[in-house]
Short mmCIF file of C-alpha atoms in Angstrom, two decimals:
data_model
loop_
_atom_site.label_atom_id
_atom_site.label_comp_id
_atom_site.label_asym_id
_atom_site.label_seq_id
_atom_site.Cartn_x
_atom_site.Cartn_y
_atom_site.Cartn_z
CA UNK A 1 12.03 17.01 -11.80
CA UNK A 2 8.97 15.09 -13.88
CA UNK A 3 5.65 17.39 -13.78
CA UNK A 4 4.32 15.13 -10.98
CA UNK A 5 7.23 16.03 -9.14
CA UNK A 6 6.92 19.73 -9.93
CA UNK A 7 3.21 19.27 -8.90
CA UNK A 8 4.33 17.67 -5.27
CA UNK A 9 6.66 20.25 -4.42
CA UNK A 10 4.66 22.84 -5.46
CA UNK A 11 1.79 21.77 -2.81
CA UNK A 12 4.22 21.88 -0.02
CA UNK A 13 5.54 24.99 -0.99
CA UNK A 14 1.84 26.44 -0.98
CA UNK A 15 1.04 24.78 2.07
CA UNK A 16 4.73 26.58 4.20
CA UNK A 17 3.41 30.20 2.31
CA UNK A 18 -0.28 29.66 3.70
CA UNK A 19 1.36 28.73 7.25
CA UNK A 20 3.93 31.16 6.98
CA UNK A 21 0.86 33.88 6.54
CA UNK A 22 -1.19 32.84 8.89
CA UNK A 23 0.84 31.67 11.44
CA UNK A 24 0.20 27.80 11.86
CA UNK A 25 2.95 25.26 12.78
CA UNK A 26 4.08 22.11 10.48
CA UNK A 27 5.23 19.11 11.45
CA UNK A 28 7.35 17.34 8.72
CA UNK A 29 6.56 13.81 8.11
CA UNK A 30 8.32 10.79 6.37
CA UNK A 31 7.38 7.31 7.75
CA UNK A 32 7.25 8.31 11.04
CA UNK A 33 10.02 5.77 12.45
CA UNK A 34 11.64 8.41 14.23
CA UNK A 35 8.40 10.68 15.65
CA UNK A 36 9.77 9.60 19.25
CA UNK A 37 13.22 10.90 18.58
CA UNK A 38 13.21 14.38 20.49
CA UNK A 39 10.89 16.64 21.83
CA UNK A 40 7.22 15.66 21.55
CA UNK A 41 5.79 16.66 17.71
CA UNK A 42 3.36 19.19 17.50
CA UNK A 43 1.92 20.94 13.99
CA UNK A 44 -0.13 19.84 11.54
CA UNK A 45 1.51 17.02 9.26
CA UNK A 46 3.61 18.41 6.11
CA UNK A 47 3.72 14.83 4.35
CA UNK A 48 7.14 13.69 2.49
CA UNK A 49 5.77 11.23 0.51
CA UNK A 50 5.19 12.22 -2.95
CA UNK A 51 8.61 13.72 -2.95
CA UNK A 52 10.06 9.79 -3.57
CA UNK A 53 12.24 8.14 -5.67
CA UNK A 54 16.11 7.66 -6.37
CA UNK A 55 17.06 10.96 -8.92
CA UNK A 56 20.52 10.36 -10.27
CA UNK A 57 23.15 7.32 -8.88
CA UNK A 58 26.69 7.17 -10.15
CA UNK A 59 28.17 4.04 -8.91
CA UNK A 60 31.40 5.13 -10.06
CA UNK A 61 31.55 7.92 -8.54
CA UNK A 62 30.22 7.09 -5.03
CA UNK A 63 27.21 9.45 -5.29
CA UNK A 64 23.40 9.08 -5.01
CA UNK A 65 21.07 11.70 -5.48
CA UNK A 66 17.38 10.65 -3.60
CA UNK A 67 14.49 12.48 -2.86
CA UNK A 68 13.53 13.06 0.42
CA UNK A 69 10.58 10.37 0.78
CA UNK A 70 12.23 7.70 -0.46
CA UNK A 71 12.19 4.63 1.82
CA UNK A 72 15.51 3.95 3.12
CA UNK A 73 15.27 0.01 2.15
CA UNK A 74 14.95 1.37 -1.84
CA UNK A 75 18.28 3.26 -1.26
CA UNK A 76 19.83 1.04 -0.03
CA UNK A 77 19.27 -1.89 -2.25
CA UNK A 78 19.67 -0.11 -5.09
CA UNK A 79 23.11 0.31 -3.93
CA UNK A 80 23.73 -3.16 -3.07
CA UNK A 81 22.50 -4.31 -6.34
CA UNK A 82 26.60 -2.33 -7.11
CA UNK A 83 28.17 -3.32 -4.03
CA UNK A 84 27.91 -0.28 -2.29
CA UNK A 85 26.12 0.88 1.11
CA UNK A 86 25.75 3.70 3.18
CA UNK A 87 28.77 3.02 5.50
CA UNK A 88 27.55 5.26 8.40
CA UNK A 89 24.82 2.68 8.60
CA UNK A 90 21.46 4.36 9.49
CA UNK A 91 19.39 2.86 11.86
CA UNK A 92 15.85 1.41 11.15
CA UNK A 93 13.81 1.47 13.86
CA UNK A 94 11.13 0.54 12.24
CA UNK A 95 9.92 -0.54 8.50
CA UNK A 96 9.74 2.41 5.95
CA UNK A 97 11.98 5.37 7.31
CA UNK A 98 12.88 7.16 4.26
CA UNK A 99 15.69 9.22 3.90
CA UNK A 100 15.02 12.93 4.41
CA UNK A 101 14.39 11.45 7.91
CA UNK A 102 18.22 9.42 8.14
CA UNK A 103 19.61 12.64 7.01
CA UNK A 104 17.28 15.49 9.73
CA UNK A 105 17.74 12.12 12.64
CA UNK A 106 21.27 12.30 12.10
CA UNK A 107 21.74 9.03 13.59
CA UNK A 108 24.35 6.79 12.87
CA UNK A 109 25.06 2.90 13.58
CA UNK A 110 28.09 1.04 14.48
CA UNK A 111 30.04 1.69 11.84
CA UNK A 112 30.24 5.41 12.82
CA UNK A 113 33.34 5.50 14.56
CA UNK A 114 35.59 4.43 11.93
CA UNK A 115 33.84 5.35 8.97
CA UNK A 116 31.77 8.73 9.97
CA UNK A 117 28.53 10.75 10.85
CA UNK A 118 25.73 10.90 8.74
CA UNK A 119 27.00 15.10 8.00
CA UNK A 120 29.92 13.27 6.33
CA UNK A 121 28.51 11.72 4.19
CA UNK A 122 26.10 14.71 2.74
CA UNK A 123 27.31 16.75 -0.40
CA UNK A 124 24.23 18.69 -1.25
CA UNK A 125 20.84 18.99 -0.38
CA UNK A 126 17.80 21.17 -1.60
CA UNK A 127 15.11 22.25 1.44
CA UNK A 128 11.68 23.81 1.37
CA UNK A 129 12.43 26.91 4.08
CA UNK A 130 10.10 28.60 6.80
CA UNK A 131 9.79 31.37 3.81
CA UNK A 132 8.66 28.89 0.96
CA UNK A 133 11.58 29.91 -0.70
CA UNK A 134 12.89 26.06 -2.94
CA UNK A 135 16.73 26.33 -1.90
CA UNK A 136 19.66 24.13 -3.44
CA UNK A 137 22.97 24.26 -1.73
CA UNK A 138 26.35 21.85 -2.23
CA UNK A 139 26.48 19.47 -4.99
CA UNK A 140 27.71 16.27 -5.77
CA UNK A 141 31.27 17.29 -4.46
CA UNK A 142 32.03 18.67 -1.42
CA UNK A 143 31.89 22.66 -0.90
CA UNK A 144 30.58 25.19 1.58
CA UNK A 145 28.04 27.81 0.30
CA UNK A 146 28.09 31.10 1.29
CA UNK A 147 30.04 30.56 4.59
CA UNK A 148 27.43 27.32 5.71
CA UNK A 149 28.03 24.14 4.82
CA UNK A 150 24.23 23.82 5.13
CA UNK A 151 23.59 20.36 3.78
CA UNK A 152 25.61 19.45 6.78
CA UNK A 153 23.83 21.98 9.05
CA UNK A 154 20.64 19.62 7.49
CA UNK A 155 21.93 16.50 9.41
CA UNK A 156 20.85 16.27 12.75
CA UNK A 157 18.62 19.39 12.73
CA UNK A 158 15.13 17.10 13.18
CA UNK A 159 13.78 19.33 10.74
CA UNK A 160 13.90 22.70 12.10
CA UNK A 161 15.39 24.78 9.84
CA UNK A 162 13.02 23.55 7.36
CA UNK A 163 12.28 20.33 4.77
CA UNK A 164 14.54 18.34 2.82
CA UNK A 165 13.15 18.08 -0.50
CA UNK A 166 16.31 16.08 -2.08
CA UNK A 167 20.01 15.02 -0.47
CA UNK A 168 23.19 14.07 -2.50
CA UNK A 169 25.12 11.69 -0.64
CA UNK A 170 28.86 9.91 -0.61
CA UNK A 171 28.14 6.56 -0.65
CA UNK A 172 31.40 3.51 -0.04
CA UNK A 173 31.90 0.19 -1.50
CA UNK A 174 31.19 -2.35 0.81
CA UNK A 175 34.58 -3.84 2.66
CA UNK A 176 35.91 -7.28 0.27
CA UNK A 177 36.47 -8.80 4.07
CA UNK A 178 35.08 -8.63 7.55
CA UNK A 179 35.45 -10.77 10.42
CA UNK A 180 34.34 -10.20 13.93
CA UNK A 181 36.07 -11.07 17.34
CA UNK A 182 34.70 -11.84 21.06
CA UNK A 183 36.76 -11.09 24.13
CA UNK A 184 35.65 -11.31 27.84
CA UNK A 185 36.79 -7.58 29.25
CA UNK A 186 35.58 -5.72 32.42
CA UNK A 187 34.41 -2.43 31.46
CA UNK A 188 37.72 -0.79 32.26
CA UNK A 189 39.96 -3.44 30.40
CA UNK A 190 37.87 -3.33 27.10
CA UNK A 191 37.94 1.03 27.23
CA UNK A 192 41.98 0.54 27.51
CA UNK A 193 42.41 -2.11 24.88
CA UNK A 194 40.32 -0.03 22.63
CA UNK A 195 42.25 3.03 23.67
CA UNK A 196 45.17 1.16 22.77
CA UNK A 197 44.12 -0.06 19.35
CA UNK A 198 42.45 3.09 17.98
CA UNK A 199 46.42 4.38 18.08
CA UNK A 200 47.41 1.56 15.57
CA UNK A 201 46.91 0.71 12.01
CA UNK A 202 44.04 -2.11 12.52
CA UNK A 203 40.82 -2.02 10.43
CA UNK A 204 38.50 -2.00 13.31
CA UNK A 205 35.14 -0.85 11.64
CA UNK A 206 32.71 -1.15 14.52
CA UNK A 207 32.68 -2.39 18.84
CA UNK A 208 30.67 -3.12 21.10
CA UNK A 209 30.90 -3.97 25.04
CA UNK A 210 28.10 -5.20 27.45
CA UNK A 211 28.05 -7.45 30.69
CA UNK A 212 31.41 -8.18 30.33
CA UNK A 213 32.11 -8.94 26.61
CA UNK A 214 33.56 -6.89 23.79
CA UNK A 215 32.76 -7.66 20.14
CA UNK A 216 35.11 -6.58 18.03
CA UNK A 217 34.57 -5.86 13.78
CA UNK A 218 37.34 -5.77 11.46
CA UNK A 219 36.53 -4.71 7.78
CA UNK A 220 38.62 -4.06 4.74
CA UNK A 221 41.18 -5.60 2.57
CA UNK A 222 41.55 -9.26 3.00
CA UNK A 223 44.91 -9.13 3.93
CA UNK A 224 44.95 -6.41 6.29
CA UNK A 225 41.71 -8.19 8.23
CA UNK A 226 43.58 -11.57 8.53
CA UNK A 227 46.66 -9.72 9.95
CA UNK A 228 44.55 -8.27 11.84
CA UNK A 229 42.90 -11.47 12.71
CA UNK A 230 45.88 -12.91 13.89
CA UNK A 231 46.93 -10.39 15.71
CA UNK A 232 44.47 -9.32 18.23
CA UNK A 233 43.85 -12.79 19.21
CA UNK A 234 40.04 -13.07 20.57
CA UNK A 235 37.36 -15.84 19.62
CA UNK A 236 35.94 -15.81 16.19
CA UNK A 237 32.30 -15.18 15.49
CA UNK A 238 30.98 -16.88 13.14
CA UNK A 239 29.41 -15.00 10.15
CA UNK A 240 26.07 -15.78 9.99
CA UNK A 241 25.78 -15.27 13.57
CA UNK A 242 27.50 -11.79 13.61
CA UNK A 243 25.64 -10.38 10.59
CA UNK A 244 22.91 -10.91 13.04
CA UNK A 245 24.38 -9.79 15.77
CA UNK A 246 25.81 -5.72 14.25
CA UNK A 247 21.97 -5.48 12.61
CA UNK A 248 19.95 -5.48 16.23
CA UNK A 249 22.86 -3.67 17.20
CA UNK A 250 22.23 -0.96 14.53
CA UNK A 251 18.37 -1.29 14.60
CA UNK A 252 18.45 -1.23 18.44
CA UNK A 253 16.26 -4.93 18.26
CA UNK A 254 19.24 -6.85 20.05
CA UNK A 255 19.13 -7.93 23.52
CA UNK A 256 20.51 -4.95 25.43
CA UNK A 257 18.09 -2.49 23.70
CA UNK A 258 15.32 -5.13 24.01
CA UNK A 259 15.72 -5.09 27.86
CA UNK A 260 16.19 -1.32 28.00
CA UNK A 261 12.95 -1.30 26.42
CA UNK A 262 11.09 -3.50 29.09
CA UNK A 263 12.87 -1.22 31.99
CA UNK A 264 12.00 1.71 30.67
CA UNK A 265 8.26 0.39 31.03
CA UNK A 266 8.97 -0.04 34.34
CA UNK A 267 10.15 3.62 35.18
CA UNK A 268 13.81 3.69 34.45
CA UNK A 269 15.21 5.75 31.43
CA UNK A 270 17.20 5.08 28.33
CA UNK A 271 20.55 7.54 28.36
CA UNK A 272 22.76 8.14 25.13
CA UNK A 273 25.96 9.64 26.66
CA UNK A 274 28.35 11.10 23.99
CA UNK A 275 31.90 11.04 25.50
CA UNK A 276 35.40 11.53 24.55
CA UNK A 277 36.66 7.50 23.84
CA UNK A 278 39.04 8.00 26.59
CA UNK A 279 36.58 8.84 29.10
CA UNK A 280 36.60 6.55 31.54
CA UNK A 281 33.90 4.21 33.19
CA UNK A 282 31.32 6.53 34.98
CA UNK A 283 30.57 4.46 37.46
CA UNK A 284 26.78 5.07 37.17
CA UNK A 285 23.92 2.67 38.53
CA UNK A 286 22.28 0.97 35.79
CA UNK A 287 22.70 -1.19 32.10
CA UNK A 288 25.36 -0.56 30.01
CA UNK A 289 26.15 -0.47 26.73
CA UNK A 290 29.42 0.38 24.76
CA UNK A 291 29.78 1.75 21.16
CA UNK A 292 32.27 3.65 18.91
CA UNK A 293 35.32 2.60 20.68
CA UNK A 294 34.38 4.31 24.18
CA UNK A 295 32.79 7.48 22.55
CA UNK A 296 29.06 6.51 22.81
CA UNK A 297 27.50 4.96 25.82
CA UNK A 298 24.20 3.82 26.05
CA UNK A 299 22.80 3.75 30.23
CA UNK A 300 19.56 2.34 31.41
CA UNK A 301 19.05 3.97 34.58
CA UNK A 302 17.01 5.04 37.15
CA UNK A 303 18.27 7.81 38.33
CA UNK A 304 17.97 11.43 37.72
CA UNK A 305 18.47 13.29 34.38
CA UNK A 306 20.79 16.01 36.54
CA UNK A 307 22.94 13.24 38.05
CA UNK A 308 23.08 11.85 34.44
CA UNK A 309 24.10 14.79 32.58
CA UNK A 310 26.51 16.06 35.45
CA UNK A 311 28.66 12.93 35.16
CA UNK A 312 28.86 12.97 31.15
CA UNK A 313 29.81 16.78 31.65
CA UNK A 314 32.27 16.01 34.00
CA UNK A 315 34.27 14.15 31.55
CA UNK A 316 33.74 16.30 28.65
CA UNK A 317 30.72 14.96 26.98
CA UNK A 318 27.27 15.30 27.05
CA UNK A 319 23.77 12.95 27.52
CA UNK A 320 20.36 12.67 25.25
CA UNK A 321 17.38 11.53 26.59
CA UNK A 322 16.57 8.72 24.43
CA UNK A 323 13.61 6.60 25.47
CA UNK A 324 11.12 6.98 28.56
CA UNK A 325 10.15 9.94 30.57
CA UNK A 326 12.08 12.45 32.90
CA UNK A 327 13.00 16.19 33.93
CA UNK A 328 14.22 18.60 31.58
CA UNK A 329 14.56 18.81 27.75
CA UNK A 330 15.61 15.37 25.84
CA UNK A 331 18.54 17.06 24.71
CA UNK A 332 21.36 18.66 26.58
CA UNK A 333 21.10 22.75 26.23
CA UNK A 334 23.42 23.97 24.66
CA UNK A 335 25.70 26.34 25.82
CA UNK A 336 25.25 30.36 25.10
CA UNK A 337 27.58 30.35 22.10
CA UNK A 338 26.14 27.65 20.31
CA UNK A 339 22.46 28.52 21.38
CA UNK A 340 22.87 32.14 19.52
CA UNK A 341 24.22 29.94 16.42
CA UNK A 342 21.18 27.94 16.42
CA UNK A 343 18.93 30.71 16.45
CA UNK A 344 20.59 32.83 13.96
CA UNK A 345 20.01 29.52 11.82
CA UNK A 346 16.45 29.53 12.84
CA UNK A 347 15.59 33.00 12.07
CA UNK A 348 17.53 32.58 8.27
CA UNK A 349 15.65 29.62 7.34
CA UNK A 350 12.57 29.85 9.20
CA UNK A 351 11.50 32.82 10.72
CA UNK A 352 7.88 32.96 11.33
CA UNK A 353 8.68 29.41 13.22
CA UNK A 354 6.91 27.36 10.88
CA UNK A 355 8.56 23.89 10.68
CA UNK A 356 8.61 21.58 13.80
CA UNK A 357 8.06 24.22 16.61
CA UNK A 358 10.17 22.77 19.60
CA UNK A 359 11.11 19.75 18.43
CA UNK A 360 15.03 20.25 19.07
CA UNK A 361 15.03 22.69 21.83
CA UNK A 362 11.54 23.49 23.25
CA UNK A 363 12.06 27.10 23.20
CA UNK A 364 13.40 26.71 19.10
#
């Protein structure tokens, strides 16, 4: 780190040490592009903007290390210059989102089912704990440290374990060939087709079903994409239109999400259902979008939270209230064994409960 970066980290350490001593709480703030996600933020702002910049990038090794306050757009631009990308396609809800927020939220876009989640790409991390300790875990290869795969634990933690200072990520080459196909299928038929296709060696990189239309993205070697294209049939979508569609879906700016925002303004709620891909249609009232081969289902509905959560649990899944007011917590409360692990980790890294109080679960 440069002297400026050392000074910036030192100021953060001092803030955390003072907060732990006087019992005050801190809200970790990057660009605020995901501030609506999770429970309501609380605490004095602790900004990460000074911890910015790409520390190292080894294109031949498919590894990049960036500081938490680095704009995601800056990182993606650097990768694009070398024909590489973040294959989990993190959503960009607004301009200015940061690398730290990307990891802390743990959110992925259309490519998640084929390429993996955010945590699958995290190789190492440096974090500032609630004890005001700067801790480094992992590195630029996949490995566990002291019994905990801490870098991966940070993905989706919403900052409750500590402040992510720097992270090393695996990156991938962009696929040389991409094609998008469209089909007219009812929900049940679309889910059946997706399940059948998932059992075959097909280069399916993303899928989306909404309002009777299934859209399928193929990506990989040109020969593999061409072979799948000929086998699967469907109506081809022109590349420029297809790119716009997948980008809109990734950033939740497409027609479904625009309609969902309007419905939320009228009192509905938008739910994110994480289900086994083979789960049948749930038959719940409302508008639905299905991604990840059936594993992620968005439901915009006026139904009460208990009904939505019960339906998801009945097929082995869980529900998160994504947008809109409602009764109960945002995330489905963890079962006792998992809840105990959450609390043990919080006690280990942030015993004074300095960081992001209640952001993940109301009493954590």
